[in-house]
């Protein structure tokens, strides 16, 4: 009994230490964003600011009158752009990938196994390999410097299709066959039977898609040339080129980028855990 209790204490201590190590950089990012300029450059760097200040957020987000002209870093419009792109990418991506995953799991059609093998093989190909030909194609189609050019490549993600397929395989075939015998169409079966069972998986996939689109930097950087269309990561990268030494300002930008998706994750974590365990769906 004593040995078991000691093991439990050590395990809890290890988990607490790992949690502390994980959270510490995030906490330091937040505290640095409230430091006066230059304070984080000291050695050793302080963990808490000597004076809590909102000046970094004010400079990053507010408009200021400089030499008779209004100036701002266009972070607030970039947040709106990122929200728009992420929301559209998530909704359209779910409309494409969830039915596709169901089809690969429960429908019988010619070439299904070969298509599935091709999808799995495509996972080993880095996405960066396709960026140049994709950019050239989008330039010919007139989609460069537009949100359509940013959104389209992410709509039918292979991982998303396979993720839904794996969860759908756990739904008993007898349930679907019984609905077919009762005369239900495939669309009705998918809408009434399958989708409710896949709700945790769908929410988890939506979270993955939203985070992926929100954090995407390289492809929007390639496609977008107009700074009025910049998404948040691209806008912050543009600021970093001129203010790389301003650690406090950059940390404020990191907080602005991280906190919305962190709050979204915390709000949906119950569905997220259920989605990760979606393969255990039982009839």
Short mmCIF file of C-alpha atoms in Angstrom, two decimals:
data_model
loop_
_atom_site.label_atom_id
_atom_site.label_comp_id
_atom_site.label_asym_id
_atom_site.label_seq_id
_atom_site.Cartn_x
_atom_site.Cartn_y
_atom_site.Cartn_z
CA UNK A 1 0.00 0.00 0.00
CA UNK A 2 2.78 2.43 0.91
CA UNK A 3 4.62 1.64 -2.32
CA UNK A 4 1.47 2.24 -4.35
CA UNK A 5 0.88 5.55 -2.58
CA UNK A 6 4.49 6.62 -3.19
CA UNK A 7 4.15 5.72 -6.86
CA UNK A 8 0.97 7.78 -7.14
CA UNK A 9 2.66 10.78 -5.46
CA UNK A 10 5.66 10.56 -7.79
CA UNK A 11 3.41 10.23 -10.83
CA UNK A 12 1.36 13.28 -9.80
CA UNK A 13 4.56 15.24 -9.14
CA UNK A 14 5.90 14.32 -12.58
CA UNK A 15 2.63 15.41 -14.22
CA UNK A 16 2.67 18.68 -12.26
CA UNK A 17 6.29 19.34 -13.27
CA UNK A 18 5.53 18.60 -16.92
CA UNK A 19 2.51 20.92 -16.77
CA UNK A 20 4.64 23.67 -15.24
CA UNK A 21 7.31 23.28 -17.94
CA UNK A 22 4.60 23.45 -20.61
CA UNK A 23 2.80 26.48 -19.19
CA UNK A 24 5.89 28.51 -18.21
CA UNK A 25 6.73 29.79 -21.73
CA UNK A 26 3.10 30.81 -22.27
CA UNK A 27 2.98 32.61 -18.93
CA UNK A 28 6.29 34.36 -19.66
CA UNK A 29 4.96 35.47 -23.06
CA UNK A 30 2.02 37.13 -21.31
CA UNK A 31 4.12 38.84 -18.63
CA UNK A 32 6.69 40.13 -21.14
CA UNK A 33 3.88 41.71 -23.16
CA UNK A 34 3.12 43.93 -20.13
CA UNK A 35 6.74 44.98 -19.54
CA UNK A 36 8.11 48.44 -20.37
CA UNK A 37 10.23 48.59 -23.49
CA UNK A 38 13.63 46.92 -23.22
CA UNK A 39 13.05 45.27 -19.85
CA UNK A 40 12.93 41.72 -21.26
CA UNK A 41 16.41 42.20 -22.79
CA UNK A 42 18.07 42.18 -19.39
CA UNK A 43 20.12 39.18 -18.31
CA UNK A 44 18.83 37.12 -16.67
CA UNK A 45 15.45 38.05 -18.14
CA UNK A 46 12.84 38.86 -15.48
CA UNK A 47 9.71 36.75 -15.24
CA UNK A 48 7.47 39.53 -13.91
CA UNK A 49 7.48 43.15 -15.08
CA UNK A 50 8.75 45.86 -12.78
CA UNK A 51 5.73 47.92 -13.86
CA UNK A 52 2.61 46.51 -15.52
CA UNK A 53 1.87 48.49 -18.64
CA UNK A 54 -0.60 48.35 -21.55
CA UNK A 55 1.63 50.45 -23.79
CA UNK A 56 2.64 47.54 -26.03
CA UNK A 57 -0.97 46.60 -26.73
CA UNK A 58 -1.87 50.25 -27.26
CA UNK A 59 0.91 50.69 -29.81
CA UNK A 60 0.02 47.43 -31.54
CA UNK A 61 -3.75 47.91 -31.77
CA UNK A 62 -4.52 51.63 -31.59
CA UNK A 63 -4.36 54.27 -34.30
CA UNK A 64 -1.96 57.15 -33.63
CA UNK A 65 -1.50 60.57 -35.16
CA UNK A 66 2.12 60.84 -36.38
CA UNK A 67 3.31 63.94 -38.23
CA UNK A 68 -0.25 64.91 -39.07
CA UNK A 69 -1.19 61.48 -40.46
CA UNK A 70 -2.98 58.57 -38.87
CA UNK A 71 -0.90 55.41 -38.50
CA UNK A 72 -1.55 51.93 -37.21
CA UNK A 73 -0.12 48.45 -37.73
CA UNK A 74 -3.43 47.19 -39.19
CA UNK A 75 -3.60 44.41 -36.62
CA UNK A 76 -7.32 44.82 -35.93
CA UNK A 77 -8.22 44.45 -39.65
CA UNK A 78 -5.82 41.50 -39.85
CA UNK A 79 -7.68 39.82 -36.97
CA UNK A 80 -10.92 40.26 -38.90
CA UNK A 81 -9.28 38.86 -42.04
CA UNK A 82 -8.02 35.81 -40.15
CA UNK A 83 -11.43 35.20 -38.59
CA UNK A 84 -13.09 35.42 -41.99
CA UNK A 85 -10.62 33.08 -43.70
CA UNK A 86 -10.60 30.58 -40.82
CA UNK A 87 -14.40 30.51 -40.54
CA UNK A 88 -14.95 29.99 -44.28
CA UNK A 89 -12.17 27.39 -44.48
CA UNK A 90 -13.64 25.49 -41.54
CA UNK A 91 -17.25 25.47 -42.77
CA UNK A 92 -16.41 24.55 -46.37
CA UNK A 93 -13.81 22.03 -45.24
CA UNK A 94 -16.35 20.24 -43.04
CA UNK A 95 -18.90 20.18 -45.85
CA UNK A 96 -16.37 18.38 -48.05
CA UNK A 97 -14.40 16.14 -45.71
CA UNK A 98 -17.10 14.75 -43.39
CA UNK A 99 -19.22 13.26 -46.22
CA UNK A 100 -16.04 12.03 -47.92
CA UNK A 101 -14.89 10.27 -44.77
CA UNK A 102 -18.31 8.65 -44.39
CA UNK A 103 -18.24 7.51 -48.03
CA UNK A 104 -14.83 5.88 -47.66
CA UNK A 105 -15.96 4.10 -44.50
CA UNK A 106 -19.49 2.88 -45.29
CA UNK A 107 -20.22 3.14 -49.03
CA UNK A 108 -19.14 0.63 -51.64
CA UNK A 109 -18.02 2.12 -54.94
CA UNK A 110 -15.58 1.19 -57.67
CA UNK A 111 -11.98 2.13 -56.97
CA UNK A 112 -12.55 2.91 -53.30
CA UNK A 113 -9.58 0.92 -52.02
CA UNK A 114 -7.21 2.33 -54.64
CA UNK A 115 -8.32 5.88 -53.88
CA UNK A 116 -7.83 5.24 -50.17
CA UNK A 117 -4.33 3.89 -50.78
CA UNK A 118 -3.55 6.96 -52.89
CA UNK A 119 -4.73 9.28 -50.11
CA UNK A 120 -2.62 7.50 -47.52
CA UNK A 121 0.43 7.62 -49.80
CA UNK A 122 -0.13 11.34 -50.36
CA UNK A 123 0.31 11.98 -46.65
CA UNK A 124 4.07 11.44 -46.95
CA UNK A 125 4.41 14.22 -49.56
CA UNK A 126 5.29 17.57 -47.87
CA UNK A 127 2.82 20.32 -48.64
CA UNK A 128 5.67 22.70 -49.51
CA UNK A 129 6.42 20.58 -52.58
CA UNK A 130 3.13 21.59 -54.19
CA UNK A 131 3.30 25.29 -53.36
CA UNK A 132 5.14 26.46 -56.47
CA UNK A 133 2.98 24.60 -59.03
CA UNK A 134 -0.12 25.56 -57.02
CA UNK A 135 0.91 29.22 -57.07
CA UNK A 136 1.51 29.11 -60.83
CA UNK A 137 -1.89 27.48 -61.33
CA UNK A 138 -3.66 30.05 -59.16
CA UNK A 139 -1.90 32.86 -61.00
CA UNK A 140 -3.28 31.57 -64.29
CA UNK A 141 -6.74 31.32 -62.73
CA UNK A 142 -6.53 34.85 -61.33
CA UNK A 143 -6.78 33.72 -57.72
CA UNK A 144 -3.51 35.25 -56.49
CA UNK A 145 -3.96 38.07 -53.98
CA UNK A 146 -7.45 36.90 -53.06
CA UNK A 147 -8.99 35.02 -50.15
CA UNK A 148 -10.18 32.32 -52.56
CA UNK A 149 -6.53 31.57 -53.30
CA UNK A 150 -5.82 31.27 -49.57
CA UNK A 151 -8.82 29.09 -48.77
CA UNK A 152 -9.09 26.62 -51.65
CA UNK A 153 -5.95 24.51 -51.01
CA UNK A 154 -7.03 23.68 -47.46
CA UNK A 155 -10.60 22.59 -48.13
CA UNK A 156 -10.18 18.86 -48.82
CA UNK A 157 -7.49 17.86 -46.35
CA UNK A 158 -6.41 14.22 -46.54
CA UNK A 159 -5.93 13.98 -42.78
CA UNK A 160 -9.48 15.27 -42.24
CA UNK A 161 -10.98 12.66 -44.58
CA UNK A 162 -9.06 9.83 -42.92
CA UNK A 163 -9.88 11.14 -39.45
CA UNK A 164 -13.62 11.05 -40.18
CA UNK A 165 -13.33 7.68 -41.91
CA UNK A 166 -11.63 6.11 -38.90
CA UNK A 167 -14.35 7.34 -36.55
CA UNK A 168 -17.14 6.30 -38.93
CA UNK A 169 -15.80 2.74 -39.09
CA UNK A 170 -16.82 2.34 -35.43
CA UNK A 171 -20.49 2.92 -36.28
CA UNK A 172 -22.17 -0.51 -36.57
CA UNK A 173 -23.05 -1.50 -40.12
CA UNK A 174 -26.26 -3.08 -38.82
CA UNK A 175 -27.60 0.33 -37.83
CA UNK A 176 -27.07 1.73 -41.32
CA UNK A 177 -28.35 -1.44 -43.05
CA UNK A 178 -31.53 -1.33 -40.98
CA UNK A 179 -32.15 2.26 -42.06
CA UNK A 180 -31.65 1.25 -45.70
CA UNK A 181 -34.15 -1.58 -45.32
CA UNK A 182 -36.64 0.93 -43.94
CA UNK A 183 -36.25 2.91 -47.18
CA UNK A 184 -34.08 5.77 -45.91
CA UNK A 185 -31.93 7.45 -48.53
CA UNK A 186 -28.17 7.71 -48.13
CA UNK A 187 -28.50 11.45 -47.54
CA UNK A 188 -31.05 10.89 -44.77
CA UNK A 189 -28.96 8.15 -43.19
CA UNK A 190 -25.96 10.46 -43.15
CA UNK A 191 -27.90 13.41 -41.78
CA UNK A 192 -30.08 11.64 -39.18
CA UNK A 193 -27.94 8.72 -38.03
CA UNK A 194 -24.29 9.33 -38.82
CA UNK A 195 -23.86 13.03 -38.13
CA UNK A 196 -25.22 12.94 -34.54
CA UNK A 197 -22.85 10.07 -33.73
CA UNK A 198 -19.95 11.97 -35.29
CA UNK A 199 -20.70 15.23 -33.44
CA UNK A 200 -17.61 15.07 -31.14
CA UNK A 201 -15.41 14.09 -34.10
CA UNK A 202 -16.85 16.90 -36.23
CA UNK A 203 -16.26 19.50 -33.51
CA UNK A 204 -12.69 18.24 -33.04
CA UNK A 205 -12.07 18.38 -36.77
CA UNK A 206 -13.56 21.89 -36.93
CA UNK A 207 -11.17 22.93 -34.16
CA UNK A 208 -8.21 21.44 -36.06
CA UNK A 209 -9.26 23.20 -39.26
CA UNK A 210 -9.83 26.54 -37.58
CA UNK A 211 -6.48 26.43 -35.76
CA UNK A 212 -4.68 25.35 -38.93
CA UNK A 213 -6.17 28.20 -40.94
CA UNK A 214 -5.70 30.76 -38.16
CA UNK A 215 -2.02 29.87 -37.71
CA UNK A 216 -1.20 29.37 -41.40
CA UNK A 217 1.62 31.69 -42.41
CA UNK A 218 3.56 30.44 -45.43
CA UNK A 219 0.78 30.03 -47.99
CA UNK A 220 -0.98 33.37 -47.22
CA UNK A 221 2.45 35.03 -47.34
CA UNK A 222 2.97 33.61 -50.85
CA UNK A 223 -0.51 34.35 -52.19
CA UNK A 224 -1.35 37.73 -50.64
CA UNK A 225 0.43 40.87 -51.79
CA UNK A 226 -2.02 43.53 -50.64
CA UNK A 227 -1.42 44.43 -46.99
CA UNK A 228 -5.13 45.18 -46.60
CA UNK A 229 -5.75 41.44 -47.15
CA UNK A 230 -3.05 40.23 -44.74
CA UNK A 231 -4.05 37.63 -42.20
CA UNK A 232 -2.79 38.03 -38.64
CA UNK A 233 0.40 35.89 -38.87
CA UNK A 234 1.47 37.68 -42.06
CA UNK A 235 0.73 41.11 -40.57
CA UNK A 236 2.78 40.31 -37.46
CA UNK A 237 5.65 39.03 -39.61
CA UNK A 238 5.62 42.34 -41.49
CA UNK A 239 5.89 44.20 -38.18
CA UNK A 240 8.67 41.90 -36.98
CA UNK A 241 10.86 42.88 -39.93
CA UNK A 242 11.08 46.40 -38.49
CA UNK A 243 10.69 45.70 -34.77
CA UNK A 244 12.54 42.41 -34.29
CA UNK A 245 14.42 43.90 -31.32
CA UNK A 246 11.21 45.04 -29.60
CA UNK A 247 10.58 41.83 -27.71
CA UNK A 248 7.75 43.27 -25.62
CA UNK A 249 5.83 44.46 -28.70
CA UNK A 250 6.31 41.11 -30.42
CA UNK A 251 5.14 39.25 -27.32
CA UNK A 252 2.01 41.40 -27.28
CA UNK A 253 1.44 40.35 -30.88
CA UNK A 254 1.95 36.71 -29.90
CA UNK A 255 -0.64 37.07 -27.13
CA UNK A 256 -3.13 38.63 -29.55
CA UNK A 257 -2.55 35.70 -31.91
CA UNK A 258 -2.65 32.95 -29.30
CA UNK A 259 -5.39 33.94 -26.87
CA UNK A 260 -8.44 33.69 -29.21
CA UNK A 261 -7.61 30.14 -30.28
CA UNK A 262 -6.61 29.17 -26.74
CA UNK A 263 -9.98 30.34 -25.43
CA UNK A 264 -11.73 28.52 -28.27
CA UNK A 265 -9.85 25.34 -27.40
CA UNK A 266 -10.74 25.63 -23.70
CA UNK A 267 -14.40 26.20 -24.57
CA UNK A 268 -14.51 23.10 -26.80
CA UNK A 269 -12.14 20.82 -24.91
CA UNK A 270 -14.97 18.50 -23.80
CA UNK A 271 -15.85 17.83 -27.45
CA UNK A 272 -12.17 17.67 -28.34
CA UNK A 273 -11.52 14.85 -25.87
CA UNK A 274 -14.62 13.04 -27.09
CA UNK A 275 -13.50 13.44 -30.68
CA UNK A 276 -10.08 11.97 -30.02
CA UNK A 277 -11.82 8.97 -28.52
CA UNK A 278 -14.27 8.85 -31.42
CA UNK A 279 -13.02 5.48 -32.54
CA UNK A 280 -14.73 3.96 -29.51
CA UNK A 281 -18.26 4.82 -30.71
CA UNK A 282 -20.60 1.99 -29.90
CA UNK A 283 -24.03 1.18 -31.26
#
